Structure formats: structure tokens, C-alpha cells
PDB file of C-alpha atoms in Angstrom:
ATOM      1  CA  UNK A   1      41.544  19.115   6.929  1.00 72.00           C
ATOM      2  CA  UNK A   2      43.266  18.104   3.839  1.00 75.00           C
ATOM      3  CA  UNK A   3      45.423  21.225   3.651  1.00 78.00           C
ATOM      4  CA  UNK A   4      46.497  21.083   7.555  1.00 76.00           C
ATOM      5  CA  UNK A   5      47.377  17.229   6.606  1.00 80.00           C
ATOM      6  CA  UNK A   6      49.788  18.724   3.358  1.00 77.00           C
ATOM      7  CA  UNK A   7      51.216  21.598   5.321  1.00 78.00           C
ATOM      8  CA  UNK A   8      52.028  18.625   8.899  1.00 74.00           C
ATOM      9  CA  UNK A   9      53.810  16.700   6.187  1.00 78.00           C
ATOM     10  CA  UNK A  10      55.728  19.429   4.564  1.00 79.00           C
ATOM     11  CA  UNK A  11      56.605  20.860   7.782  1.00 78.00           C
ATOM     12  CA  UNK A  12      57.612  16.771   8.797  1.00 79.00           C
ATOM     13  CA  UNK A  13      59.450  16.475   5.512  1.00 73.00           C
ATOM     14  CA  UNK A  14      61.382  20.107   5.980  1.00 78.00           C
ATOM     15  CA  UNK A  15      62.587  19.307   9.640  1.00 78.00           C
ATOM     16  CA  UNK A  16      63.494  16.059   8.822  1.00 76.00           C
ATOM     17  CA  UNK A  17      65.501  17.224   5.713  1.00 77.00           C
ATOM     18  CA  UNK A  18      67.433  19.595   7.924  1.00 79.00           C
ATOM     19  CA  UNK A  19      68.110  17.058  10.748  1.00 78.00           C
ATOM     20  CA  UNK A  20      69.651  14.822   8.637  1.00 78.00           C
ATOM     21  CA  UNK A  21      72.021  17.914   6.999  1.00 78.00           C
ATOM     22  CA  UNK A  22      72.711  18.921  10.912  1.00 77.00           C
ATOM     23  CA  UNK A  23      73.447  15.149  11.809  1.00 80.00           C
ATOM     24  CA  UNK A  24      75.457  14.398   8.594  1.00 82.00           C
ATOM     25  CA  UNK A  25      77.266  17.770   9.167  1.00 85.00           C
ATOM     26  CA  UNK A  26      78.353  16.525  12.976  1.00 86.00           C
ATOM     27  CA  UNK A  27      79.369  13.046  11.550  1.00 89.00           C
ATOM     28  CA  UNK A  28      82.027  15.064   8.962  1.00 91.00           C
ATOM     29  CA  UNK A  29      82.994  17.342  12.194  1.00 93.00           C
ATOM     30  CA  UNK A  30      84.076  13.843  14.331  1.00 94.00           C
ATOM     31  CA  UNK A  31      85.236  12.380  11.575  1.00 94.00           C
ATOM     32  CA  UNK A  32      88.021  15.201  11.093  1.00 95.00           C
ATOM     33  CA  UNK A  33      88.800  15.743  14.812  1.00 96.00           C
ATOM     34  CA  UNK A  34      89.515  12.193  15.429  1.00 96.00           C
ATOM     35  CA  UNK A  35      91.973  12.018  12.275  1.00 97.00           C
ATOM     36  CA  UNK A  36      93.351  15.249  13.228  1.00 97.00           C
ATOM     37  CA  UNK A  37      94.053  14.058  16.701  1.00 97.00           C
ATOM     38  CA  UNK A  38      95.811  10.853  15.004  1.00 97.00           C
ATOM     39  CA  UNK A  39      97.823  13.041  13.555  1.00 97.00           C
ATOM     40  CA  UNK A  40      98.570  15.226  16.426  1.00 97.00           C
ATOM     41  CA  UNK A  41      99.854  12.273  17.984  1.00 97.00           C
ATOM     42  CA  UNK A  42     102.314  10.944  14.994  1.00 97.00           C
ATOM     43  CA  UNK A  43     103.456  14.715  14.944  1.00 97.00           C
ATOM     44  CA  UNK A  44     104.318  14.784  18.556  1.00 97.00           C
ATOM     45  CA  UNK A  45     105.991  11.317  18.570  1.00 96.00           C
ATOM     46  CA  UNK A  46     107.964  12.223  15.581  1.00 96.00           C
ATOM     47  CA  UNK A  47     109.276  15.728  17.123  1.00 96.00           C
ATOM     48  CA  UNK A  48     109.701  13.626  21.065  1.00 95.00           C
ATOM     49  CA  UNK A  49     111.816  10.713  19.291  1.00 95.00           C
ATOM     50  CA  UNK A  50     113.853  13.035  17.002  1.00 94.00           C
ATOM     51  CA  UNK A  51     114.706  15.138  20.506  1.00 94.00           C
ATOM     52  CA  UNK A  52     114.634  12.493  23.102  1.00 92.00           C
ATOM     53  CA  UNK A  53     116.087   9.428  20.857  1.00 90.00           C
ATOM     54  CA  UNK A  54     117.989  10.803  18.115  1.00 89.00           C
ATOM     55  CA  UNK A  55     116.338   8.955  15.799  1.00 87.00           C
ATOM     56  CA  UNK A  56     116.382  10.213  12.382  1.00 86.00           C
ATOM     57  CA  UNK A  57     114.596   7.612  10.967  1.00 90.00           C
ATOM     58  CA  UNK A  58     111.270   7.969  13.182  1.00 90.00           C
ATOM     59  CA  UNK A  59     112.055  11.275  14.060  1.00 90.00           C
ATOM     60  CA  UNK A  60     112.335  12.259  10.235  1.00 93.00           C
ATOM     61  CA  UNK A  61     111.322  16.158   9.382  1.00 93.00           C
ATOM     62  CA  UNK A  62     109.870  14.824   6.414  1.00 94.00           C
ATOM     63  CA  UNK A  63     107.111  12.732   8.296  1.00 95.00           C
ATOM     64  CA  UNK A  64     106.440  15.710  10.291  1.00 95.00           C
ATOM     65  CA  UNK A  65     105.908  17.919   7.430  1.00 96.00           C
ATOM     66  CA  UNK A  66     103.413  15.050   5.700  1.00 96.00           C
ATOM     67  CA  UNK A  67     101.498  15.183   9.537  1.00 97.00           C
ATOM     68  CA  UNK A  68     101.554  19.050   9.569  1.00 97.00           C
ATOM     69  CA  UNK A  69      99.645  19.253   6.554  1.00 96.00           C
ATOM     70  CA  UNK A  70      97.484  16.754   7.379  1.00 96.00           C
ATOM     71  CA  UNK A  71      96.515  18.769   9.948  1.00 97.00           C
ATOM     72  CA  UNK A  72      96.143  21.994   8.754  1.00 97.00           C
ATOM     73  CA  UNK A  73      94.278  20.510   5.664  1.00 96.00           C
ATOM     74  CA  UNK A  74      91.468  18.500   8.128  1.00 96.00           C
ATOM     75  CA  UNK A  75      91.113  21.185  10.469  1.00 96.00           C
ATOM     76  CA  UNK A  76      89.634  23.283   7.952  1.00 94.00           C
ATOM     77  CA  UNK A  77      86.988  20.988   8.116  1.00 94.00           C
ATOM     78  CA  UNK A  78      85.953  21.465  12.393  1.00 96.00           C
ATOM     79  CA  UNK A  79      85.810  25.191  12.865  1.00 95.00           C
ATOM     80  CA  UNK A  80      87.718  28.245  12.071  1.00 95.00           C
ATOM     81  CA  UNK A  81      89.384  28.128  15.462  1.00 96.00           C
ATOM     82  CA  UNK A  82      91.173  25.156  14.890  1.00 97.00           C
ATOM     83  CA  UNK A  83      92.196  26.373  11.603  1.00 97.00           C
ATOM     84  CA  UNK A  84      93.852  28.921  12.909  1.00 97.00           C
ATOM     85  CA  UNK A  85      95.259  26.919  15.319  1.00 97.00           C
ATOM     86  CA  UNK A  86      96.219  24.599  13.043  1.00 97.00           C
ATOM     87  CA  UNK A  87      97.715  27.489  10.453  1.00 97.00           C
ATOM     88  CA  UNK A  88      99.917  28.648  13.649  1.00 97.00           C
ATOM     89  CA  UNK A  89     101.074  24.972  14.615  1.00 97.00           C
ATOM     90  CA  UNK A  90     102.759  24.982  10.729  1.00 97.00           C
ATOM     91  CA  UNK A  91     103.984  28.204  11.322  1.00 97.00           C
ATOM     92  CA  UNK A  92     105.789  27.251  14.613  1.00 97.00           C
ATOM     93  CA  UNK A  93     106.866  24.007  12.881  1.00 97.00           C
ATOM     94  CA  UNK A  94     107.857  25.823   9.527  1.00 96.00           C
ATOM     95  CA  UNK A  95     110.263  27.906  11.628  1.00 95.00           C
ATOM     96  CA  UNK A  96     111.766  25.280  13.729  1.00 94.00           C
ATOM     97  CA  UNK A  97     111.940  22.099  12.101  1.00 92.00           C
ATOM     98  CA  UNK A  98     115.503  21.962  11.493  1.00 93.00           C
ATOM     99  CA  UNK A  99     116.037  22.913  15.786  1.00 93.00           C
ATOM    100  CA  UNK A 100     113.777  20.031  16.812  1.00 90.00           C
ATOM    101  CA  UNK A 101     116.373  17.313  17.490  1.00 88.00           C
ATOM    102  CA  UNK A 102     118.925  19.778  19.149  1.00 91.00           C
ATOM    103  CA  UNK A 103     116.948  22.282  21.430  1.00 92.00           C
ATOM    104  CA  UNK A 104     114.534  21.435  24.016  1.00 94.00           C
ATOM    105  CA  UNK A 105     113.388  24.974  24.041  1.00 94.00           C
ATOM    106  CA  UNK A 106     111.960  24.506  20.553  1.00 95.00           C
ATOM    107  CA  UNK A 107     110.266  21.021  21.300  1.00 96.00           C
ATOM    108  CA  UNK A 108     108.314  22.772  24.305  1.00 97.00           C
ATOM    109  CA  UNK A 109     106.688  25.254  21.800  1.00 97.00           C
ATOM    110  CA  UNK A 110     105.822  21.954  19.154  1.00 97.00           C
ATOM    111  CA  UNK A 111     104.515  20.010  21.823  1.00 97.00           C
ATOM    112  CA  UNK A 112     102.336  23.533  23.405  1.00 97.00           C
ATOM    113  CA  UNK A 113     100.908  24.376  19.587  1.00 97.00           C
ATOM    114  CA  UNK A 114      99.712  20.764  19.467  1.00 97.00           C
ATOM    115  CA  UNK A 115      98.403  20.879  22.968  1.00 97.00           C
ATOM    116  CA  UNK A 116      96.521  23.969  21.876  1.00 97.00           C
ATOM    117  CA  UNK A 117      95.109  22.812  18.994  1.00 97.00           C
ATOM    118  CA  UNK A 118      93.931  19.600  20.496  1.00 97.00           C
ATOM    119  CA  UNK A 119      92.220  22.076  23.380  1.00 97.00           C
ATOM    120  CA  UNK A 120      90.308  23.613  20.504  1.00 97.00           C
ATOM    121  CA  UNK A 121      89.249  20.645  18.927  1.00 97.00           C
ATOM    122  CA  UNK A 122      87.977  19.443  22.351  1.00 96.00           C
ATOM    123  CA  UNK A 123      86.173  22.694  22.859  1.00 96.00           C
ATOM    124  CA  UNK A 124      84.437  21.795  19.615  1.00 95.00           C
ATOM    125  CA  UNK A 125      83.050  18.908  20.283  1.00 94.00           C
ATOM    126  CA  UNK A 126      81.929  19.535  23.725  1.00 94.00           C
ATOM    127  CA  UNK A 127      80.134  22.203  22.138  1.00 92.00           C
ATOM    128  CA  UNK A 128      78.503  19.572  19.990  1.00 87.00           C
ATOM    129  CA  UNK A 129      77.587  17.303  22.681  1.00 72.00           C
TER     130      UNK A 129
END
């Protein structure tokens, strides 16, 4: 009786250990995704209001390059595919910075990388649910 009471609470003790790990694990996966949808957003409304405003103030390259690493540095921490996503959203905006505030053309394909990489941050998390 004794040793089926030892091996119950090791077996307790081990499942509880790893529910906690799982648990803290999806905390530090939420965590990211909702700061790298923050930053989505500031990305997006710096690339809209350097287009659709002219501003160069608010719609300063220089923000956007602070928000695109932000990015691609917290995404590593939800899943590979929005790493990658992530990686190809800083590609996109690596190659077209400078074009944002004059051609719509190049806006569309900002604005569609961060749509995608919000999609696969979703798709995470439902996952999770």
C-alpha cells in the first residue's frame, strides 16, 4: 500500500510539474502574439500615414524599422510559422521602405505581409484554445 501511495504521488507530482511548464509555456506564447499584434498595428499606421497623409513625422521609416524588428524578434517566440512570416514581412519592408510614401502598389504588399502574419498568429492561438 505504501509503495502504490509513493508511486500516486510521484505520478501527481510529475503531471503537475509538466502542466505548469505547458501552462507557463502558453502564457509566454500570448504574451508575444499580443505585443506582436501591437506592433503590427504601429507598423501599419506608420506605412498608411506616411502614404495616405504625408506625414513624415508619424509616418517616419525609422519607427517602422524599430516596429519591424520588434516583430521579427517576438515572433520567434510563437511558432516557426510566424517567424517566417515575420522574416518575410522585413524582407518586403527592407526592400521598399524608401517607396512607401510614393507608391500605393508598395503599401498593398506592407499592409498584405502584415495581414499574413497576423493570420498566422491567429492560427496559433486557435490552435491553443
Amino acid at each position: 500500500m505504501s509503495v502504490f501511495s509513493v508511486l500516486f504521488a510521484l505520478l501527481g507530482f510529475s503531471y503537475n510539474a509538466w502542466r505548469m511548464e505547458v501552462s507557463e509555456e502558453n502564457n509566454n506564447v500570448r504574451t508575444a502574439a499580443f505585443e506582436v499584434f501591437e506592433h503590427l498595428g504601429e507598423l501599419e499606421h506608420i506605412i498608411l500615414t506616411a502614404y495616405y497623409d504625408g506625414d513624415e513625422i508619424s509616418g517616419n521609416p525609422r519607427k517602422g524599422w524599430v516596429e519591424v524588428g520588434l516583430v521579427v524578434d517576438l515572433s520567434a517566440l510563437i511558432a516557426p510559422d510566424v517567424a517566417d512570416k515575420a522574416v518575410m514581412l522585413k524582407t518586403v519592408w527592407a526592400d521598399s521602405w524608401h517607396l512607401m510614401g510614393a507608391e500605393e502598389s508598395v503599401v498593398q504588399e506592407l499592409v498584405s505581409k502584415i495581414d499574413d502574419t497576423r493570420m498566422a498568429i491567429k492560427m496559433v492561438l486557435k490552435e491553443m484554445s
